[in-house]
mmCIF file of N, CA and C in Angstrom:
data_model
loop_
_atom_site.group_PDB
_atom_site.id
_atom_site.type_symbol
_atom_site.label_atom_id
_atom_site.label_comp_id
_atom_site.label_asym_id
_atom_site.label_seq_id
_atom_site.Cartn_x
_atom_site.Cartn_y
_atom_site.Cartn_z
ATOM 1 N N MET A 1269 -24.596 -38.772 15.204
ATOM 2 C CA MET A 1269 -24.235 -38.460 13.849
ATOM 3 C C MET A 1269 -22.739 -38.686 13.669
ATOM 4 N N PRO A 1270 -22.329 -39.422 12.666
ATOM 5 C CA PRO A 1270 -20.899 -39.670 12.482
ATOM 6 C C PRO A 1270 -20.184 -38.416 12.003
ATOM 7 N N ALA A 1271 -18.932 -38.309 12.383
ATOM 8 C CA ALA A 1271 -18.123 -37.159 11.970
ATOM 9 C C ALA A 1271 -17.849 -37.239 10.479
ATOM 10 N N ARG A 1272 -17.833 -36.088 9.845
ATOM 11 C CA ARG A 1272 -17.558 -36.047 8.411
ATOM 12 C C ARG A 1272 -16.062 -36.202 8.183
ATOM 13 N N ALA A 1273 -15.716 -37.013 7.238
ATOM 14 C CA ALA A 1273 -14.308 -37.224 6.904
ATOM 15 C C ALA A 1273 -13.827 -36.072 6.037
ATOM 16 N N GLN A 1274 -12.571 -35.721 6.224
ATOM 17 C CA GLN A 1274 -11.989 -34.674 5.385
ATOM 18 C C GLN A 1274 -11.631 -35.265 4.035
ATOM 19 N N SER A 1275 -11.841 -34.492 3.017
ATOM 20 C CA SER A 1275 -11.431 -34.949 1.696
ATOM 21 C C SER A 1275 -9.915 -34.854 1.603
ATOM 22 N N PRO A 1276 -9.305 -35.683 0.772
ATOM 23 C CA PRO A 1276 -7.843 -35.616 0.644
ATOM 24 C C PRO A 1276 -7.353 -34.242 0.204
ATOM 25 N N ALA A 1277 -8.171 -33.515 -0.539
ATOM 26 C CA ALA A 1277 -7.751 -32.191 -1.011
ATOM 27 C C ALA A 1277 -7.635 -31.194 0.132
ATOM 28 N N THR A 1278 -8.504 -31.287 1.142
ATOM 29 C CA THR A 1278 -8.451 -30.337 2.252
ATOM 30 C C THR A 1278 -7.600 -30.833 3.406
ATOM 31 N N ALA A 1279 -7.294 -32.105 3.448
ATOM 32 C CA ALA A 1279 -6.523 -32.657 4.560
ATOM 33 C C ALA A 1279 -5.097 -32.119 4.582
ATOM 34 N N ASP A 1280 -4.548 -31.775 3.428
ATOM 35 C CA ASP A 1280 -3.160 -31.311 3.360
ATOM 36 C C ASP A 1280 -3.011 -29.810 3.546
ATOM 37 N N LYS A 1281 -4.108 -29.072 3.519
ATOM 38 C CA LYS A 1281 -4.030 -27.615 3.640
ATOM 39 C C LYS A 1281 -3.777 -27.222 5.092
ATOM 40 N N PRO A 1282 -2.872 -26.280 5.309
ATOM 41 C CA PRO A 1282 -2.639 -25.831 6.689
ATOM 42 C C PRO A 1282 -3.858 -25.079 7.219
ATOM 43 N N VAL A 1283 -4.072 -25.184 8.507
ATOM 44 C CA VAL A 1283 -5.185 -24.490 9.144
ATOM 45 C C VAL A 1283 -4.755 -23.055 9.409
ATOM 46 N N LYS A 1284 -5.584 -22.091 8.989
ATOM 47 C CA LYS A 1284 -5.284 -20.684 9.228
ATOM 48 C C LYS A 1284 -5.597 -20.356 10.685
ATOM 49 N N PRO A 1285 -4.730 -19.616 11.353
ATOM 50 C CA PRO A 1285 -5.005 -19.282 12.749
ATOM 51 C C PRO A 1285 -6.232 -18.390 12.907
ATOM 52 N N TYR A 1286 -6.536 -17.591 11.925
ATOM 53 C CA TYR A 1286 -7.689 -16.702 11.976
ATOM 54 C C TYR A 1286 -8.466 -16.828 10.675
ATOM 55 N N THR A 1287 -9.764 -16.869 10.752
ATOM 56 C CA THR A 1287 -10.558 -16.707 9.542
ATOM 57 C C THR A 1287 -10.562 -15.224 9.221
ATOM 58 N N ASP A 1288 -10.906 -14.890 8.005
ATOM 59 C CA ASP A 1288 -10.914 -13.475 7.623
ATOM 60 C C ASP A 1288 -11.883 -12.668 8.476
ATOM 61 N N ALA A 1289 -13.056 -13.236 8.778
ATOM 62 C CA ALA A 1289 -14.045 -12.515 9.589
ATOM 63 C C ALA A 1289 -13.529 -12.297 11.005
ATOM 64 N N TYR A 1290 -12.899 -13.315 11.582
ATOM 65 C CA TYR A 1290 -12.366 -13.174 12.936
ATOM 66 C C TYR A 1290 -11.233 -12.154 12.941
ATOM 67 N N ARG A 1291 -10.377 -12.221 11.940
ATOM 68 C CA ARG A 1291 -9.249 -11.282 11.864
ATOM 69 C C ARG A 1291 -9.764 -9.845 11.797
ATOM 70 N N LEU A 1292 -10.802 -9.618 10.991
ATOM 71 C CA LEU A 1292 -11.368 -8.282 10.863
ATOM 72 C C LEU A 1292 -11.982 -7.816 12.183
ATOM 73 N N ALA A 1293 -12.741 -8.690 12.839
ATOM 74 C CA ALA A 1293 -13.366 -8.322 14.115
ATOM 75 C C ALA A 1293 -12.309 -8.058 15.181
ATOM 76 N N HIS A 1294 -11.287 -8.897 15.232
ATOM 77 C CA HIS A 1294 -10.224 -8.734 16.220
ATOM 78 C C HIS A 1294 -9.455 -7.439 15.960
ATOM 79 N N ALA A 1295 -9.160 -7.171 14.700
ATOM 80 C CA ALA A 1295 -8.445 -5.942 14.349
ATOM 81 C C ALA A 1295 -9.284 -4.717 14.699
ATOM 82 N N HIS A 1296 -10.585 -4.791 14.455
ATOM 83 C CA HIS A 1296 -11.464 -3.663 14.777
ATOM 84 C C HIS A 1296 -11.478 -3.417 16.288
ATOM 85 N N GLY A 1297 -11.548 -4.489 17.080
ATOM 86 C CA GLY A 1297 -11.523 -4.355 18.540
ATOM 87 C C GLY A 1297 -10.216 -3.760 19.032
ATOM 88 N N LEU A 1298 -9.103 -4.197 18.463
ATOM 89 C CA LEU A 1298 -7.806 -3.646 18.851
ATOM 90 C C LEU A 1298 -7.692 -2.178 18.461
ATOM 91 N N ALA A 1299 -8.207 -1.822 17.300
ATOM 92 C CA ALA A 1299 -8.174 -0.420 16.872
ATOM 93 C C ALA A 1299 -9.006 0.448 17.813
ATOM 94 N N ASP A 1300 -10.159 -0.061 18.247
ATOM 95 C CA ASP A 1300 -10.973 0.672 19.219
ATOM 96 C C ASP A 1300 -10.213 0.865 20.529
ATOM 97 N N ALA A 1301 -9.492 -0.177 20.961
ATOM 98 C CA ALA A 1301 -8.714 -0.082 22.196
ATOM 99 C C ALA A 1301 -7.614 0.966 22.060
ATOM 100 N N VAL A 1302 -6.949 1.006 20.914
ATOM 101 C CA VAL A 1302 -5.901 2.005 20.688
ATOM 102 C C VAL A 1302 -6.487 3.407 20.803
ATOM 103 N N ASN A 1303 -7.640 3.632 20.171
ATOM 104 C CA ASN A 1303 -8.279 4.951 20.240
ATOM 105 C C ASN A 1303 -8.621 5.326 21.677
ATOM 106 N N LEU A 1304 -9.165 4.387 22.431
ATOM 107 C CA LEU A 1304 -9.516 4.647 23.829
ATOM 108 C C LEU A 1304 -8.270 4.983 24.642
ATOM 109 N N TYR A 1305 -7.213 4.194 24.493
ATOM 110 C CA TYR A 1305 -5.989 4.436 25.257
ATOM 111 C C TYR A 1305 -5.379 5.791 24.917
ATOM 112 N N LEU A 1306 -5.422 6.173 23.650
ATOM 113 C CA LEU A 1306 -4.872 7.477 23.271
ATOM 114 C C LEU A 1306 -5.712 8.618 23.831
ATOM 115 N N GLU A 1307 -7.031 8.445 23.874
ATOM 116 C CA GLU A 1307 -7.889 9.464 24.490
ATOM 117 C C GLU A 1307 -7.588 9.592 25.982
ATOM 118 N N LEU A 1308 -7.414 8.451 26.656
ATOM 119 C CA LEU A 1308 -7.087 8.489 28.086
ATOM 120 C C LEU A 1308 -5.728 9.149 28.315
ATOM 121 N N ALA A 1309 -4.764 8.845 27.456
ATOM 122 C CA ALA A 1309 -3.441 9.468 27.576
ATOM 123 C C ALA A 1309 -3.546 10.975 27.392
ATOM 124 N N GLU A 1310 -4.323 11.396 26.405
ATOM 125 C CA GLU A 1310 -4.504 12.829 26.162
ATOM 126 C C GLU A 1310 -5.123 13.510 27.383
ATOM 127 N N ASP A 1311 -6.132 12.871 27.981
ATOM 128 C CA ASP A 1311 -6.761 13.426 29.183
ATOM 129 C C ASP A 1311 -5.760 13.533 30.329
ATOM 130 N N ASN A 1312 -4.924 12.491 30.511
ATOM 131 C CA ASN A 1312 -3.939 12.517 31.584
ATOM 132 C C ASN A 1312 -2.894 13.602 31.359
ATOM 133 N N PHE A 1313 -2.410 13.737 30.127
ATOM 134 C CA PHE A 1313 -1.421 14.774 29.848
ATOM 135 C C PHE A 1313 -2.028 16.161 30.030
ATOM 136 N N ALA A 1314 -3.302 16.328 29.665
ATOM 137 C CA ALA A 1314 -3.977 17.621 29.847
ATOM 138 C C ALA A 1314 -4.107 17.964 31.323
ATOM 139 N N ALA A 1315 -4.206 16.938 32.163
ATOM 140 C CA ALA A 1315 -4.313 17.145 33.606
ATOM 141 C C ALA A 1315 -2.937 17.113 34.276
ATOM 142 N N SER A 1316 -1.877 17.244 33.493
ATOM 143 C CA SER A 1316 -0.493 17.233 33.992
ATOM 144 C C SER A 1316 -0.148 15.941 34.726
ATOM 145 N N ASP A 1317 -0.730 14.833 34.299
ATOM 146 C CA ASP A 1317 -0.435 13.521 34.884
ATOM 147 C C ASP A 1317 0.337 12.709 33.847
ATOM 148 N N SER A 1318 1.633 13.013 33.719
ATOM 149 C CA SER A 1318 2.423 12.378 32.668
ATOM 150 C C SER A 1318 2.720 10.910 32.948
ATOM 151 N N VAL A 1319 2.739 10.500 34.220
ATOM 152 C CA VAL A 1319 3.014 9.099 34.552
ATOM 153 C C VAL A 1319 1.921 8.206 33.977
ATOM 154 N N ASN A 1320 0.664 8.530 34.275
ATOM 155 C CA ASN A 1320 -0.429 7.725 33.741
ATOM 156 C C ASN A 1320 -0.592 7.941 32.242
ATOM 157 N N GLY A 1321 -0.279 9.118 31.750
ATOM 158 C CA GLY A 1321 -0.327 9.359 30.310
ATOM 159 C C GLY A 1321 0.614 8.434 29.564
ATOM 160 N N ARG A 1322 1.839 8.292 30.079
ATOM 161 C CA ARG A 1322 2.806 7.381 29.452
ATOM 162 C C ARG A 1322 2.333 5.938 29.537
ATOM 163 N N ARG A 1323 1.658 5.583 30.633
ATOM 164 C CA ARG A 1323 1.141 4.219 30.776
ATOM 165 C C ARG A 1323 0.116 3.922 29.680
ATOM 166 N N TRP A 1324 -0.779 4.883 29.399
ATOM 167 C CA TRP A 1324 -1.788 4.670 28.355
ATOM 168 C C TRP A 1324 -1.132 4.612 26.978
ATOM 169 N N ILE A 1325 -0.066 5.389 26.782
ATOM 170 C CA ILE A 1325 0.665 5.337 25.513
ATOM 171 C C ILE A 1325 1.286 3.952 25.329
ATOM 172 N N ARG A 1326 1.872 3.388 26.392
ATOM 173 C CA ARG A 1326 2.450 2.042 26.302
ATOM 174 C C ARG A 1326 1.378 1.015 25.961
ATOM 175 N N ARG A 1327 0.213 1.118 26.575
ATOM 176 C CA ARG A 1327 -0.876 0.183 26.276
ATOM 177 C C ARG A 1327 -1.327 0.326 24.826
ATOM 178 N N ALA A 1328 -1.390 1.548 24.332
ATOM 179 C CA ALA A 1328 -1.762 1.762 22.929
ATOM 180 C C ALA A 1328 -0.723 1.120 22.013
ATOM 181 N N LYS A 1329 0.563 1.273 22.363
ATOM 182 C CA LYS A 1329 1.638 0.683 21.563
ATOM 183 C C LYS A 1329 1.518 -0.836 21.537
ATOM 184 N N GLU A 1330 1.205 -1.453 22.685
ATOM 185 C CA GLU A 1330 1.025 -2.906 22.732
ATOM 186 C C GLU A 1330 -0.121 -3.336 21.816
ATOM 187 N N CYS A 1331 -1.204 -2.575 21.826
ATOM 188 C CA CYS A 1331 -2.348 -2.902 20.969
ATOM 189 C C CYS A 1331 -1.993 -2.757 19.497
ATOM 190 N N VAL A 1332 -1.215 -1.738 19.166
ATOM 191 C CA VAL A 1332 -0.808 -1.555 17.772
ATOM 192 C C VAL A 1332 0.047 -2.738 17.325
ATOM 193 N N GLU A 1333 0.953 -3.207 18.180
ATOM 194 C CA GLU A 1333 1.776 -4.363 17.835
ATOM 195 C C GLU A 1333 0.907 -5.597 17.617
ATOM 196 N N LYS A 1334 -0.087 -5.792 18.479
ATOM 197 C CA LYS A 1334 -0.995 -6.930 18.317
ATOM 198 C C LYS A 1334 -1.842 -6.771 17.063
ATOM 199 N N LEU A 1335 -2.258 -5.546 16.783
ATOM 200 C CA LEU A 1335 -3.048 -5.272 15.587
ATOM 201 C C LEU A 1335 -2.245 -5.611 14.334
ATOM 202 N N LEU A 1336 -0.988 -5.226 14.304
ATOM 203 C CA LEU A 1336 -0.137 -5.546 13.159
ATOM 204 C C LEU A 1336 0.028 -7.053 13.000
ATOM 205 N N ALA A 1337 0.126 -7.771 14.108
ATOM 206 C CA ALA A 1337 0.269 -9.221 14.047
ATOM 207 C C ALA A 1337 -0.999 -9.886 13.524
ATOM 208 N N VAL A 1338 -2.158 -9.324 13.839
ATOM 209 C CA VAL A 1338 -3.419 -9.882 13.350
ATOM 210 C C VAL A 1338 -3.584 -9.587 11.866
ATOM 211 N N VAL A 1339 -3.258 -8.374 11.467
ATOM 212 C CA VAL A 1339 -3.417 -7.976 10.070
ATOM 213 C C VAL A 1339 -2.409 -8.700 9.186
ATOM 214 N N ASP A 1340 -1.180 -8.855 9.665
ATOM 215 C CA ASP A 1340 -0.132 -9.534 8.900
ATOM 216 C C ASP A 1340 0.501 -10.611 9.772
ATOM 217 N N PRO A 1341 -0.124 -11.815 9.826
ATOM 218 C CA PRO A 1341 0.382 -12.857 10.721
ATOM 219 C C PRO A 1341 1.787 -13.336 10.371
ATOM 220 N N ASP A 1342 2.252 -13.080 9.159
ATOM 221 C CA ASP A 1342 3.590 -13.515 8.761
ATOM 222 C C ASP A 1342 4.672 -12.523 9.153
ATOM 223 N N SER A 1343 4.273 -11.408 9.774
ATOM 224 C CA SER A 1343 5.263 -10.415 10.184
ATOM 225 C C SER A 1343 6.053 -10.944 11.372
ATOM 226 N N SER A 1344 7.078 -10.233 11.745
ATOM 227 C CA SER A 1344 7.923 -10.669 12.856
ATOM 228 C C SER A 1344 7.288 -10.402 14.213
ATOM 229 N N VAL A 1345 6.191 -9.640 14.242
ATOM 230 C CA VAL A 1345 5.514 -9.340 15.497
ATOM 231 C C VAL A 1345 4.633 -10.526 15.858
ATOM 232 N N SER A 1346 4.759 -11.015 17.072
ATOM 233 C CA SER A 1346 3.954 -12.153 17.515
ATOM 234 C C SER A 1346 2.573 -11.684 17.933
ATOM 235 N N ASN A 1347 1.529 -12.455 17.563
ATOM 236 C CA ASN A 1347 0.175 -12.088 17.962
ATOM 237 C C ASN A 1347 -0.279 -12.843 19.195
ATOM 238 N N SER A 1348 0.613 -13.600 19.800
ATOM 239 C CA SER A 1348 0.228 -14.314 21.005
ATOM 240 C C SER A 1348 0.482 -13.424 22.217
ATOM 241 N N PRO A 1349 -0.427 -13.441 23.185
ATOM 242 C CA PRO A 1349 -0.230 -12.607 24.375
ATOM 243 C C PRO A 1349 1.027 -13.031 25.126
ATOM 244 N N LYS A 1350 1.709 -12.061 25.644
ATOM 245 C CA LYS A 1350 2.899 -12.330 26.445
ATOM 246 C C LYS A 1350 2.549 -12.151 27.913
ATOM 247 N N GLU A 1351 3.321 -12.781 28.761
ATOM 248 C CA GLU A 1351 3.094 -12.629 30.194
ATOM 249 C C GLU A 1351 3.229 -11.159 30.559
ATOM 250 N N GLY A 1352 2.244 -10.651 31.264
ATOM 251 C CA GLY A 1352 2.266 -9.261 31.681
ATOM 252 C C GLY A 1352 1.558 -8.317 30.733
ATOM 253 N N ASP A 1353 0.996 -8.822 29.629
ATOM 254 C CA ASP A 1353 0.256 -7.944 28.718
ATOM 255 C C ASP A 1353 -0.894 -7.297 29.454
ATOM 256 N N PHE A 1354 -0.998 -6.000 29.337
ATOM 257 C CA PHE A 1354 -2.073 -5.216 29.932
ATOM 258 C C PHE A 1354 -2.108 -5.328 31.456
ATOM 259 N N LYS A 1355 -0.974 -5.644 32.037
ATOM 260 C CA LYS A 1355 -0.897 -5.702 33.495
ATOM 261 C C LYS A 1355 -0.949 -4.276 34.024
ATOM 262 N N ASP A 1356 -1.835 -4.054 34.963
ATOM 263 C CA ASP A 1356 -1.980 -2.708 35.519
ATOM 264 C C ASP A 1356 -0.750 -2.324 36.315
ATOM 265 N N GLU A 1357 -0.295 -1.139 36.069
ATOM 266 C CA GLU A 1357 0.800 -0.592 36.843
ATOM 267 C C GLU A 1357 0.209 0.190 38.002
ATOM 268 N N PRO A 1358 0.942 0.322 39.080
ATOM 269 C CA PRO A 1358 0.399 1.086 40.207
ATOM 270 C C PRO A 1358 0.126 2.529 39.810
ATOM 271 N N GLU A 1359 -0.976 3.044 40.290
ATOM 272 C CA GLU A 1359 -1.344 4.430 40.018
ATOM 273 C C GLU A 1359 -0.392 5.359 40.760
ATOM 274 N N SER A 1360 -0.115 6.504 40.157
ATOM 275 C CA SER A 1360 0.722 7.481 40.846
ATOM 276 C C SER A 1360 -0.124 8.216 41.874
ATOM 277 N N THR A 1361 0.539 8.692 42.891
ATOM 278 C CA THR A 1361 -0.204 9.408 43.949
ATOM 279 C C THR A 1361 0.043 10.884 43.873
#
């Protein structure tokens, strides 16, 4: 089957990095991750484990930054993963 040619009207339009449906699904997944990380942080702080509690807070903050980038791609926050994103830190003993 031959490839469909783009019409001149659509050829000049910039390609959106996210469709609205993908943006919504991605934002929902990130919001779920933030909730999970905050619950884990709360559990760690309740168990007097502030080192791991702070680690979960940092992960939640990273997700919030990514969530903002997905919701508002024109913001100054980059939505591309950076080296070391979600890299596990050593557990405290």
